[in-house]
């Protein structure tokens, strides 16, 4: 089954304790992206990647890092989490621009993170 | 950054009623997408639109790519309880190779 898999689905942590949210897709998609969803603010893009070793900032990148060493994986790293990073996080992927199906993002099921 | 205005923010309707929601932008878009997010899940694509004036249906859902290319509409006919969720529009600005821009969502509640 074609899917985007995120882990963990739920996590409670404390301020300053580094954590990584993994994201993996099995559709051979070039494009991957991370979003956070907060009440009243919709989906805001954190970072995205057009292909392996190519990453760029989205609208709210502060406090986050990403890497794209392999095509299928796009982990989100919080080096020193703070309470304002408590949110619902989504990873998504799609084919590259210009190809059939480009822009049609497939989303993971979400990771709910609480930072105390 | 560029924004989409999605309205209404929320809707409370009776089962069986029709629903309409829309998104507008200040600039031209060349792609419009509509997603639905069920509680506790990630957004799932409902309908994709690629041409101005395009009207596409998916079961009881119908979406249109506005003729001005600055708006899109989603209609749901004869709503049922499982239509509950958050509906997002998303679009890609014309001439851009950039990322999708999302509306803030319309939260739909259906009373049986």
CSV table of C-alpha atoms in Angstrom, one decimal:
chain,number,residue,atom,x,y,z
A,1,UNK,CA,0.0,0.0,0.0
A,2,UNK,CA,1.3,3.4,-1.0
A,3,UNK,CA,1.8,5.4,2.2
A,4,UNK,CA,3.7,7.9,4.3
A,5,UNK,CA,4.6,6.6,7.7
A,6,UNK,CA,5.5,8.8,10.6
A,7,UNK,CA,6.8,7.8,14.0
A,8,UNK,CA,6.1,8.2,16.8
A,9,UNK,CA,2.3,9.0,16.5
A,10,UNK,CA,2.3,10.4,20.0
A,11,UNK,CA,5.1,11.8,22.2
A,12,UNK,CA,5.3,13.7,25.4
A,13,UNK,CA,8.7,15.1,26.2
A,14,UNK,CA,10.4,17.8,28.3
A,15,UNK,CA,12.0,21.1,27.3
A,16,UNK,CA,15.4,20.7,25.9
A,17,UNK,CA,15.4,17.0,25.3
A,18,UNK,CA,16.4,16.4,21.6
A,19,UNK,CA,13.9,14.3,19.6
A,20,UNK,CA,13.5,13.1,16.1
A,21,UNK,CA,10.2,12.4,14.3
A,22,UNK,CA,10.8,9.9,11.4
A,23,UNK,CA,9.0,10.0,8.1
A,24,UNK,CA,9.2,7.4,5.4
A,25,UNK,CA,7.4,7.0,2.0
A,26,UNK,CA,7.2,4.0,-0.3
A,27,UNK,CA,6.1,5.8,-3.5
A,28,UNK,CA,9.5,6.9,-4.8
A,29,UNK,CA,8.5,10.5,-4.5
A,30,UNK,CA,11.1,13.2,-5.0
A,31,UNK,CA,9.3,15.9,-2.9
A,32,UNK,CA,8.8,15.7,0.8
A,33,UNK,CA,7.6,18.2,3.3
A,34,UNK,CA,6.9,18.8,7.0
A,35,UNK,CA,3.9,20.8,8.3
A,36,UNK,CA,2.6,21.7,11.7
A,37,UNK,CA,-1.0,22.1,12.5
A,38,UNK,CA,-2.3,24.4,15.2
A,39,UNK,CA,-5.8,25.4,16.0
A,40,UNK,CA,-6.9,28.4,13.9
A,41,UNK,CA,-3.7,28.5,12.0
A,42,UNK,CA,-4.2,25.6,9.5
A,43,UNK,CA,-1.2,23.8,8.1
A,44,UNK,CA,2.1,25.7,8.1
A,45,UNK,CA,5.1,24.4,6.3
A,46,UNK,CA,8.3,23.8,8.3
A,47,UNK,CA,10.8,22.5,5.8
A,48,UNK,CA,10.6,20.8,2.5
A,49,UNK,CA,12.9,18.8,0.2
A,50,UNK,CA,12.9,18.7,-3.6
A,51,UNK,CA,15.2,15.6,-3.7
A,52,UNK,CA,18.0,13.8,-2.0
A,53,UNK,CA,20.4,16.3,-0.3
A,54,UNK,CA,18.2,19.2,-1.2
A,55,UNK,CA,16.3,20.9,1.6
A,56,UNK,CA,14.8,24.3,2.1
A,57,UNK,CA,13.0,26.3,4.8
A,58,UNK,CA,9.3,26.7,4.8
A,59,UNK,CA,7.3,29.3,6.6
A,60,UNK,CA,8.1,28.3,10.2
A,61,UNK,CA,11.5,26.7,10.3
A,62,UNK,CA,12.8,28.1,13.5
A,63,UNK,CA,13.7,25.4,16.1
A,64,UNK,CA,13.7,22.6,13.5
A,65,UNK,CA,16.2,20.7,11.4
A,66,UNK,CA,15.8,18.2,8.6
A,67,UNK,CA,17.9,15.9,6.5
A,68,UNK,CA,17.4,14.0,3.3
A,69,UNK,CA,20.1,11.4,2.9
A,70,UNK,CA,17.9,8.9,1.2
A,71,UNK,CA,14.9,9.4,-1.1
A,72,UNK,CA,12.4,7.6,1.1
A,73,UNK,CA,13.2,9.2,4.5
A,74,UNK,CA,12.8,12.8,5.7
A,75,UNK,CA,13.3,13.0,9.5
A,76,UNK,CA,12.3,16.1,11.5
A,77,UNK,CA,14.7,17.0,14.3
A,78,UNK,CA,14.0,19.2,17.3
A,79,UNK,CA,17.4,19.8,18.8
A,80,UNK,CA,16.1,21.6,21.9
A,81,UNK,CA,12.3,21.4,22.0
A,82,UNK,CA,10.3,24.2,23.7
A,83,UNK,CA,6.6,24.3,24.7
A,84,UNK,CA,5.7,26.4,21.7
A,85,UNK,CA,6.6,23.4,19.6
A,86,UNK,CA,3.7,21.5,21.1
A,87,UNK,CA,1.7,20.7,18.0
A,88,UNK,CA,0.4,18.1,15.5
A,89,UNK,CA,3.0,17.4,12.8
A,90,UNK,CA,2.4,16.0,9.4
A,91,UNK,CA,4.9,14.7,6.8
A,92,UNK,CA,3.8,14.6,3.2
A,93,UNK,CA,5.3,13.6,-0.1
A,94,UNK,CA,4.6,14.0,-3.8
A,95,UNK,CA,6.1,13.6,-7.3
A,96,UNK,CA,8.4,16.4,-8.4
A,97,UNK,CA,7.1,19.5,-10.2
A,98,UNK,CA,6.3,19.0,-13.8
A,99,UNK,CA,5.5,15.4,-13.5
A,100,UNK,CA,2.1,13.8,-13.5
A,101,UNK,CA,0.6,14.0,-10.0
A,102,UNK,CA,3.0,16.8,-8.9
A,103,UNK,CA,1.5,18.8,-6.1
A,104,UNK,CA,-0.8,16.0,-5.1
A,105,UNK,CA,0.5,15.6,-1.6
A,106,UNK,CA,0.1,12.3,0.3
A,107,UNK,CA,0.1,12.9,4.0
A,108,UNK,CA,1.1,10.7,6.9
A,109,UNK,CA,-1.3,10.1,9.8
A,110,UNK,CA,0.4,12.7,12.0
A,111,UNK,CA,2.5,12.9,15.1
A,112,UNK,CA,1.1,14.7,18.2
A,113,UNK,CA,4.0,16.2,20.1
A,114,UNK,CA,3.7,17.7,23.6
A,115,UNK,CA,6.6,19.6,25.1
A,116,UNK,CA,6.3,20.2,28.9
B,1,UNK,CA,3.9,34.6,2.5
B,2,UNK,CA,1.0,34.3,0.1
B,3,UNK,CA,-2.3,33.3,1.8
B,4,UNK,CA,-5.5,31.7,0.8
B,5,UNK,CA,-8.7,32.9,2.4
B,6,UNK,CA,-11.0,29.9,3.1
B,7,UNK,CA,-14.5,30.3,4.3
B,8,UNK,CA,-16.4,29.6,6.3
B,9,UNK,CA,-14.2,28.8,9.2
B,10,UNK,CA,-16.8,26.3,10.6
B,11,UNK,CA,-20.2,25.0,9.8
B,12,UNK,CA,-22.8,23.3,11.8
B,13,UNK,CA,-25.4,21.6,9.6
B,14,UNK,CA,-28.2,19.1,9.8
B,15,UNK,CA,-27.8,15.7,8.1
B,16,UNK,CA,-29.1,15.9,4.6
B,17,UNK,CA,-28.3,19.5,4.0
B,18,UNK,CA,-26.0,20.7,1.2
B,19,UNK,CA,-22.7,22.4,2.1
B,20,UNK,CA,-20.7,25.0,0.2
B,21,UNK,CA,-17.2,26.3,1.0
B,22,UNK,CA,-14.7,28.3,-0.9
B,23,UNK,CA,-11.2,29.6,-1.2
B,24,UNK,CA,-10.0,32.8,-2.7
B,25,UNK,CA,-6.6,34.2,-3.4
B,26,UNK,CA,-5.2,37.6,-4.4
B,27,UNK,CA,-3.2,36.1,-7.3
B,28,UNK,CA,-3.7,33.6,-10.0
B,29,UNK,CA,-3.4,29.9,-9.2
B,30,UNK,CA,-2.8,27.1,-11.7
B,31,UNK,CA,-3.7,24.2,-9.4
B,32,UNK,CA,-6.5,23.8,-6.8
B,33,UNK,CA,-6.8,20.9,-4.5
B,34,UNK,CA,-9.3,20.0,-1.8
B,35,UNK,CA,-8.4,17.8,1.1
B,36,UNK,CA,-10.4,16.3,4.0
B,37,UNK,CA,-9.0,15.6,7.4
B,38,UNK,CA,-10.8,13.1,9.6
B,39,UNK,CA,-10.4,13.5,13.3
B,40,UNK,CA,-7.0,12.0,14.4
B,41,UNK,CA,-5.8,11.5,10.8
B,42,UNK,CA,-3.8,13.2,8.1
B,43,UNK,CA,-5.5,15.1,5.2
B,44,UNK,CA,-6.6,13.0,2.3
B,45,UNK,CA,-7.1,14.3,-1.2
B,46,UNK,CA,-10.7,14.6,-2.4
B,47,UNK,CA,-10.4,16.5,-5.7
B,48,UNK,CA,-7.7,18.0,-7.9
B,49,UNK,CA,-8.4,20.8,-10.4
B,50,UNK,CA,-5.9,21.9,-13.1
B,51,UNK,CA,-7.8,24.1,-15.5
B,52,UNK,CA,-9.8,27.3,-15.1
B,53,UNK,CA,-13.5,26.6,-15.2
B,54,UNK,CA,-13.0,22.9,-14.5
B,55,UNK,CA,-15.8,21.2,-12.6
B,56,UNK,CA,-15.1,17.8,-11.1
B,57,UNK,CA,-17.2,15.5,-9.0
B,58,UNK,CA,-16.3,12.7,-6.6
B,59,UNK,CA,-19.5,11.1,-5.4
B,60,UNK,CA,-21.5,13.7,-3.5
B,61,UNK,CA,-18.6,16.2,-3.7
B,62,UNK,CA,-18.2,18.7,-6.5
B,63,UNK,CA,-15.4,21.2,-6.9
B,64,UNK,CA,-14.8,24.0,-9.3
B,65,UNK,CA,-11.7,25.8,-10.5
B,66,UNK,CA,-12.9,29.5,-10.7
B,67,UNK,CA,-12.8,31.1,-14.1
B,68,UNK,CA,-10.7,34.0,-12.8
B,69,UNK,CA,-8.2,31.4,-11.5
B,70,UNK,CA,-8.3,33.2,-8.1
B,71,UNK,CA,-10.9,31.0,-6.4
B,72,UNK,CA,-12.3,27.5,-6.0
B,73,UNK,CA,-15.4,26.1,-4.5
B,74,UNK,CA,-16.3,22.8,-2.9
B,75,UNK,CA,-19.9,21.6,-2.6
B,76,UNK,CA,-21.1,18.6,-0.6
B,77,UNK,CA,-24.7,17.4,-1.4
B,78,UNK,CA,-27.0,15.6,1.0
B,79,UNK,CA,-24.5,15.6,3.9
B,80,UNK,CA,-24.1,12.5,6.2
B,81,UNK,CA,-22.5,12.2,9.6
B,82,UNK,CA,-19.2,10.8,8.2
B,83,UNK,CA,-18.7,14.1,6.3
B,84,UNK,CA,-17.6,15.5,9.6
B,85,UNK,CA,-14.0,16.8,9.5
B,86,UNK,CA,-11.8,19.7,8.4
B,87,UNK,CA,-11.8,20.5,4.7
B,88,UNK,CA,-8.7,22.3,3.4
B,89,UNK,CA,-8.2,24.0,0.1
B,90,UNK,CA,-4.7,24.1,-1.4
B,91,UNK,CA,-3.3,25.8,-4.4
B,92,UNK,CA,-0.2,26.5,-6.4
B,93,UNK,CA,0.4,30.0,-7.7
B,94,UNK,CA,0.6,30.5,-11.4
B,95,UNK,CA,4.0,30.5,-12.9
B,96,UNK,CA,5.5,29.1,-9.7
B,97,UNK,CA,7.4,25.9,-9.2
B,98,UNK,CA,7.0,26.4,-5.5
B,99,UNK,CA,5.1,24.8,-2.7
B,100,UNK,CA,1.4,24.4,-2.2
B,101,UNK,CA,-0.3,27.0,-0.2
B,102,UNK,CA,-3.0,25.8,2.2
B,103,UNK,CA,-6.2,27.5,3.5
B,104,UNK,CA,-6.8,27.5,7.2
B,105,UNK,CA,-9.6,24.9,6.8
B,106,UNK,CA,-13.4,24.7,7.2
B,107,UNK,CA,-14.5,22.6,10.2
B,108,UNK,CA,-17.7,20.7,9.3
B,109,UNK,CA,-20.0,19.3,12.0
B,110,UNK,CA,-23.1,17.3,10.9
B,111,UNK,CA,-26.0,16.8,13.3
B,112,UNK,CA,-27.8,13.5,12.7
